[in-house]
Short mmCIF file of N, CA and C in Angstrom, two decimals:
data_model
loop_
_atom_site.label_atom_id
_atom_site.label_comp_id
_atom_site.label_asym_id
_atom_site.label_seq_id
_atom_site.Cartn_x
_atom_site.Cartn_y
_atom_site.Cartn_z
N MET G 1 0.29 -30.84 -11.53
CA MET G 1 0.74 -29.52 -11.80
C MET G 1 2.52 -30.36 -12.10
N ALA G 2 3.43 -29.08 -12.08
CA ALA G 2 4.59 -29.77 -12.14
C ALA G 2 5.52 -29.34 -11.36
N ARG G 3 6.57 -30.06 -11.01
CA ARG G 3 7.84 -29.80 -10.01
C ARG G 3 8.10 -28.21 -10.61
N ASN G 4 8.40 -28.44 -9.49
CA ASN G 4 9.61 -26.15 -8.92
C ASN G 4 11.24 -26.12 -9.19
N ILE G 5 11.70 -26.78 -10.22
CA ILE G 5 12.62 -26.39 -9.81
C ILE G 5 12.96 -25.11 -9.78
N ALA G 6 12.88 -24.52 -9.83
CA ALA G 6 13.09 -22.91 -9.81
C ALA G 6 13.17 -22.30 -8.41
N ILE G 7 12.69 -22.98 -7.20
CA ILE G 7 12.40 -22.53 -6.22
C ILE G 7 13.86 -23.75 -5.47
N LYS G 8 14.19 -25.01 -6.15
CA LYS G 8 15.05 -25.97 -5.93
C LYS G 8 16.49 -25.36 -6.43
N VAL G 9 16.29 -24.50 -7.35
CA VAL G 9 17.61 -23.65 -8.08
C VAL G 9 18.10 -22.67 -7.19
N ALA G 10 17.37 -21.85 -6.78
CA ALA G 10 17.05 -20.27 -5.87
C ALA G 10 17.58 -20.81 -4.38
N ARG G 11 17.25 -21.89 -4.02
CA ARG G 11 17.74 -22.83 -2.49
C ARG G 11 18.91 -22.48 -2.64
N ALA G 12 19.71 -23.71 -3.54
CA ALA G 12 21.09 -23.48 -4.46
C ALA G 12 21.85 -22.14 -3.72
N GLU G 13 21.28 -21.90 -4.45
CA GLU G 13 22.46 -20.25 -5.09
C GLU G 13 21.96 -19.60 -3.28
N LYS G 14 21.52 -19.85 -2.80
CA LYS G 14 21.57 -19.52 -1.00
C LYS G 14 22.65 -20.17 -0.12
N ASP G 15 22.76 -21.60 -0.64
CA ASP G 15 22.90 -22.52 0.01
C ASP G 15 22.30 -22.83 1.32
N MET G 16 21.10 -23.18 0.84
CA MET G 16 19.83 -23.31 1.77
C MET G 16 19.18 -24.98 1.80
N THR G 17 18.88 -25.50 2.68
CA THR G 17 17.91 -27.15 2.70
C THR G 17 16.64 -26.22 2.71
N GLN G 18 15.78 -27.60 2.16
CA GLN G 18 14.26 -27.23 2.59
C GLN G 18 14.36 -26.68 3.77
N LYS G 19 14.64 -27.59 4.78
CA LYS G 19 14.40 -27.43 6.48
C LYS G 19 14.86 -25.89 6.81
N ALA G 20 15.89 -25.37 6.34
CA ALA G 20 15.97 -24.21 6.08
C ALA G 20 14.66 -23.10 5.53
N LEU G 21 14.93 -23.24 4.57
CA LEU G 21 13.70 -22.13 3.62
C LEU G 21 12.44 -22.09 4.95
N ALA G 22 11.77 -23.64 4.98
CA ALA G 22 10.91 -24.32 5.97
C ALA G 22 10.91 -23.15 6.64
N GLU G 23 11.58 -23.65 7.55
CA GLU G 23 11.63 -22.69 9.08
C GLU G 23 11.13 -20.95 8.95
N GLN G 24 12.25 -21.08 8.30
CA GLN G 24 12.06 -19.29 7.66
C GLN G 24 10.29 -18.50 6.77
N VAL G 25 10.03 -19.71 6.52
CA VAL G 25 8.80 -19.17 5.89
C VAL G 25 7.27 -20.09 6.31
N GLY G 26 8.18 -20.69 7.47
CA GLY G 26 6.80 -20.97 9.00
C GLY G 26 6.04 -22.54 8.38
N ILE G 27 5.96 -23.10 7.69
CA ILE G 27 5.86 -24.13 7.32
C ILE G 27 6.98 -25.88 7.42
N SER G 28 6.50 -26.51 7.40
CA SER G 28 6.93 -27.88 7.87
C SER G 28 8.43 -28.27 6.35
N ARG G 29 9.26 -29.17 6.77
CA ARG G 29 10.10 -29.50 5.13
C ARG G 29 9.34 -30.66 4.34
N GLN G 30 8.44 -30.92 4.90
CA GLN G 30 7.44 -31.97 4.36
C GLN G 30 6.81 -30.75 3.33
N THR G 31 6.12 -29.60 3.79
CA THR G 31 5.27 -29.30 2.71
C THR G 31 6.32 -28.91 1.54
N MET G 32 7.27 -28.55 2.01
CA MET G 32 8.54 -27.18 1.26
C MET G 32 8.46 -28.52 0.11
N ASN G 33 8.85 -30.07 0.73
CA ASN G 33 9.42 -30.52 -0.46
C ASN G 33 8.08 -30.60 -1.21
N ALA G 34 6.72 -31.03 -0.71
CA ALA G 34 5.82 -30.72 -1.81
C ALA G 34 5.59 -29.91 -2.77
N ILE G 35 5.79 -28.76 -2.00
CA ILE G 35 5.71 -28.04 -2.81
C ILE G 35 6.76 -27.73 -4.43
N GLU G 36 8.22 -28.55 -3.87
CA GLU G 36 8.71 -28.88 -4.88
C GLU G 36 8.57 -29.78 -6.12
N GLN G 37 7.96 -30.31 -5.81
CA GLN G 37 7.80 -31.50 -6.41
C GLN G 37 6.72 -31.57 -6.71
N GLY G 38 5.82 -30.32 -6.65
CA GLY G 38 4.89 -30.22 -7.70
C GLY G 38 3.67 -31.56 -7.06
N GLU G 39 3.45 -31.26 -5.86
CA GLU G 39 2.48 -32.30 -5.54
C GLU G 39 1.53 -31.02 -4.16
N TYR G 40 2.10 -29.52 -3.81
CA TYR G 40 1.11 -28.87 -2.94
C TYR G 40 1.30 -27.58 -4.13
N ASN G 41 0.02 -26.84 -3.65
CA ASN G 41 0.01 -25.46 -4.21
C ASN G 41 -0.45 -24.86 -3.28
N PRO G 42 0.53 -23.93 -2.89
CA PRO G 42 0.72 -22.79 -2.06
C PRO G 42 0.20 -21.77 -2.72
N THR G 43 -0.64 -20.80 -0.85
CA THR G 43 -1.37 -20.22 -1.02
C THR G 43 -0.29 -18.75 -2.16
N ILE G 44 -1.02 -17.68 -2.39
CA ILE G 44 -0.09 -16.64 -2.88
C ILE G 44 0.83 -16.27 -1.40
N ARG G 45 0.17 -15.80 -0.28
CA ARG G 45 0.44 -15.63 0.93
C ARG G 45 1.96 -15.99 1.22
N LEU G 46 1.92 -17.57 0.80
CA LEU G 46 3.29 -18.46 1.07
C LEU G 46 3.81 -18.44 -0.16
N CYS G 47 3.13 -18.38 -1.13
CA CYS G 47 4.71 -17.56 -2.53
C CYS G 47 5.05 -16.82 -1.91
N ARG G 48 4.21 -15.59 -1.42
CA ARG G 48 5.74 -14.77 -1.37
C ARG G 48 6.58 -14.45 -0.04
N LYS G 49 5.64 -15.08 0.50
CA LYS G 49 7.14 -16.06 1.52
C LYS G 49 8.17 -16.11 1.20
N ILE G 50 7.89 -17.82 0.33
CA ILE G 50 8.78 -18.09 -0.27
C ILE G 50 9.99 -17.06 -1.18
N CYS G 51 9.45 -16.27 -1.95
CA CYS G 51 9.55 -15.24 -3.46
C CYS G 51 10.87 -14.22 -1.78
N ARG G 52 10.59 -13.66 -0.80
CA ARG G 52 10.87 -12.71 -0.37
C ARG G 52 12.11 -13.02 0.59
N VAL G 53 12.34 -14.23 0.26
CA VAL G 53 13.50 -15.05 1.82
C VAL G 53 14.79 -15.79 1.07
N LEU G 54 13.74 -15.91 -0.85
CA LEU G 54 14.90 -16.59 -1.75
C LEU G 54 15.14 -15.20 -2.38
N GLY G 55 14.85 -14.01 -1.86
CA GLY G 55 14.93 -12.82 -2.81
C GLY G 55 14.82 -13.09 -4.71
N LYS G 56 13.37 -13.64 -4.39
CA LYS G 56 13.40 -13.95 -6.28
C LYS G 56 11.38 -13.32 -6.32
N SER G 57 11.29 -13.23 -7.62
CA SER G 57 9.61 -12.95 -7.52
C SER G 57 9.16 -13.91 -7.81
N LEU G 58 8.12 -13.53 -8.08
CA LEU G 58 6.98 -14.77 -7.56
C LEU G 58 7.01 -15.15 -8.90
N ASP G 59 6.96 -14.07 -10.34
CA ASP G 59 7.07 -15.28 -11.62
C ASP G 59 8.04 -15.59 -12.05
N GLU G 60 9.72 -15.24 -11.74
CA GLU G 60 11.02 -16.22 -11.28
C GLU G 60 10.94 -17.51 -10.29
N LEU G 61 9.64 -17.59 -9.43
CA LEU G 61 9.56 -18.65 -9.13
C LEU G 61 8.32 -19.54 -9.51
N PHE G 62 7.55 -18.84 -9.67
CA PHE G 62 6.16 -19.74 -9.84
C PHE G 62 5.49 -19.17 -11.23
N TRP G 63 5.71 -18.90 -11.99
CA TRP G 63 5.40 -18.86 -13.24
C TRP G 63 5.34 -19.94 -14.54
N GLU G 64 3.95 -20.25 -14.41
CA GLU G 64 4.00 -22.01 -15.00
C GLU G 64 4.14 -21.12 -16.60
N GLU G 65 4.93 -21.96 -17.63
CA GLU G 65 4.71 -21.89 -19.27
C GLU G 65 3.49 -22.49 -19.12
N ASN G 66 2.97 -22.00 -20.28
CA ASN G 66 1.59 -22.89 -21.02
C ASN G 66 2.04 -24.00 -22.24
N GLU G 67 1.55 -25.63 -21.23
CA GLU G 67 2.52 -26.07 -22.29
C GLU G 67 1.99 -26.02 -23.88
N ASN G 68 1.05 -25.76 -23.71
CA ASN G 68 0.04 -25.63 -25.56
C ASN G 68 1.63 -24.37 -26.31
N GLU G 69 1.36 -23.58 -25.72
CA GLU G 69 2.40 -22.37 -26.25
C GLU G 69 3.68 -23.52 -26.50
N GLU G 70 3.96 -23.85 -26.78
CA GLU G 70 5.26 -24.68 -27.22
C GLU G 70 5.39 -25.81 -27.76
N ASP G 71 3.64 -26.04 -27.52
CA ASP G 71 3.04 -26.97 -29.17
C ASP G 71 2.97 -26.81 -30.40
N GLU G 72 2.43 -25.41 -30.04
CA GLU G 72 2.50 -23.80 -31.24
C GLU G 72 3.24 -23.98 -31.75
N LYS G 73 4.50 -23.75 -31.32
CA LYS G 73 5.42 -23.68 -32.19
C LYS G 73 6.27 -24.38 -32.85
#
């Protein structure tokens, strides 16, 4: 699983810490860190909560580019 830079960028745009975002979505800071590092695969319900708090869509925060598509270009 790849790192989720989009969440980190969206947090920065809102001047939010991992802890603040985690508290708003009801998880620990450690879990939020694991999501951003690509070490934890959140449920769709949790993804939607994160999107709602950050004002982003699922595609903006959780869309994964197919690595094979890049190789084909």
